[in-house]
Short mmCIF file of C-alpha atoms in Angstrom, two decimals:
data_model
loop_
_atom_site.label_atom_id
_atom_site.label_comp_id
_atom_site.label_asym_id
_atom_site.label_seq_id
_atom_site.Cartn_x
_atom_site.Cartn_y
_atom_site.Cartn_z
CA UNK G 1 -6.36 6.86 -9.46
CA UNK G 2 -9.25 7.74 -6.79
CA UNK G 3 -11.40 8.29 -9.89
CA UNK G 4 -10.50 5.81 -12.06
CA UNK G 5 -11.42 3.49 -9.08
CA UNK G 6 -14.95 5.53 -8.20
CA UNK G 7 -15.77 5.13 -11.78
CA UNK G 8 -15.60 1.18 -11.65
CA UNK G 9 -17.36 1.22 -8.49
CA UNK G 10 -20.11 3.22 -10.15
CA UNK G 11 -20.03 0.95 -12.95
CA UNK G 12 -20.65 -2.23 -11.07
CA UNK G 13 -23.51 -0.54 -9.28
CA UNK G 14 -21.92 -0.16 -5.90
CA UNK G 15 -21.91 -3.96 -5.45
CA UNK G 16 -18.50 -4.73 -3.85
CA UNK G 17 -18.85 -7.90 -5.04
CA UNK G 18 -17.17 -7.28 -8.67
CA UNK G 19 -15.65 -3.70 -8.41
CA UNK G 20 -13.41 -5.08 -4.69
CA UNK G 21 -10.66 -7.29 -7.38
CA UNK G 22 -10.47 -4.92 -9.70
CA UNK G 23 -9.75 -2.44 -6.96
CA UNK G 24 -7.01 -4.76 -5.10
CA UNK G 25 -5.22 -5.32 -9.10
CA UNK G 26 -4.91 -1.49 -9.06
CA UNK G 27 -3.73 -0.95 -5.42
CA UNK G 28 -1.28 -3.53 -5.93
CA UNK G 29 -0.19 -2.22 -9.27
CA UNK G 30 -0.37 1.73 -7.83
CA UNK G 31 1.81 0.86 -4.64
CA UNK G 32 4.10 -1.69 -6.05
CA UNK G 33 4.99 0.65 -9.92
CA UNK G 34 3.64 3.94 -10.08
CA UNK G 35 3.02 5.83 -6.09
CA UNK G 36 6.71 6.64 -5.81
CA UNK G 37 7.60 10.52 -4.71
CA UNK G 38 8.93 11.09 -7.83
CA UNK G 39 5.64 10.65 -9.24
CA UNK G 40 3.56 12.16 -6.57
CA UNK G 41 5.45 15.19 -7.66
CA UNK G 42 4.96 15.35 -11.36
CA UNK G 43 1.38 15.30 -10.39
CA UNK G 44 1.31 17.72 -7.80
CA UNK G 45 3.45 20.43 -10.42
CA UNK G 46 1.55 19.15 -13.50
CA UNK G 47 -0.09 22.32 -14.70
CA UNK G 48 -3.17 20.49 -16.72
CA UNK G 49 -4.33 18.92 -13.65
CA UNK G 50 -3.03 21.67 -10.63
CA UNK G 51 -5.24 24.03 -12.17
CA UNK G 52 -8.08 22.15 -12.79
CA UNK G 53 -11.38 23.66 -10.86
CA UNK G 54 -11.80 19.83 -9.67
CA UNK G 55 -7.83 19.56 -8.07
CA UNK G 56 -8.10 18.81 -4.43
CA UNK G 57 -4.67 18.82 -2.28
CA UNK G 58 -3.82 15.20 -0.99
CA UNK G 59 -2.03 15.42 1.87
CA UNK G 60 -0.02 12.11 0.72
CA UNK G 61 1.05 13.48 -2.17
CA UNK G 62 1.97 16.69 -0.58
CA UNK G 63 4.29 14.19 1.66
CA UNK G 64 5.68 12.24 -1.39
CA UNK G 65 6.74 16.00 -2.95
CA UNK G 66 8.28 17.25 0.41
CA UNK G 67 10.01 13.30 0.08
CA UNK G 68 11.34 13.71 -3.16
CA UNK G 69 12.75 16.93 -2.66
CA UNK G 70 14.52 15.83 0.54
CA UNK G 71 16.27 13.07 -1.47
CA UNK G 72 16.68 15.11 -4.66
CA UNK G 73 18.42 18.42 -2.83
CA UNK G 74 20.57 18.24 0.55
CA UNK G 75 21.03 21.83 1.05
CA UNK G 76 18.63 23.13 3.16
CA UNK G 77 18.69 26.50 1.95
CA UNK G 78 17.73 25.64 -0.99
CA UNK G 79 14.78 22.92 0.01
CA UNK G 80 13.56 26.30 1.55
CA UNK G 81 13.50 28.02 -1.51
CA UNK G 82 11.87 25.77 -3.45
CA UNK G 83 9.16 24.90 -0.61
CA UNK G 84 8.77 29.10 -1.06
CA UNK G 85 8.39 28.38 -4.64
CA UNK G 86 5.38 25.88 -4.30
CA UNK G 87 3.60 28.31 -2.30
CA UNK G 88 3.66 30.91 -5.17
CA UNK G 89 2.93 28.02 -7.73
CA UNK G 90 -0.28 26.79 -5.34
CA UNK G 91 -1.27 30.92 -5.19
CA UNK G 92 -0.87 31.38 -9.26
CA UNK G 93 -4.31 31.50 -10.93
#
């Protein structure tokens, strides 16, 4: 969504003026629909854009995976497991 939003800022020259309510529609659509953990995860493990050269972490959706796990699986053993898991998939090339 960060470049979805830098793209209409570009578009509008920088002037804050027109891109700043376009930007509060999305942030209210983004917080109050679609930035759930549940989605934060799907992005995070989506191979098409993990992989890309231009992927950068985000340390809040890092926090919305380790969230949706929690709620998804109780047993401890097993969130370890699949945290392991994630460390392979973040070293795979």
């Amino acid at each position: 969504m960060d470049k979805v939003k830098e793209a209409i800022r570009d578009n509008m020259k920088g002037k804050k003026k027109l891109y700043m309510p376009m930007w509060k529609i999305i942030d209210e659509r983004w917080s109050g629909q679609f930035h759930r953990p549940l989605h934060a995860t799907a992005y995070y493990l989506n191979p098409a854009i993990r992989y890309l050269p231009t992927f950068k972490k985000d340390r809040e959706v890092e926090y919305g995976m380790l969230d949706c796990i929690d709620v998804l699986v109780s047993d401890s053993k097993e969130q370890d497991a699949i945290h392991m898991s994630i460390n392979k998939y973040d070293t795979a090339s």
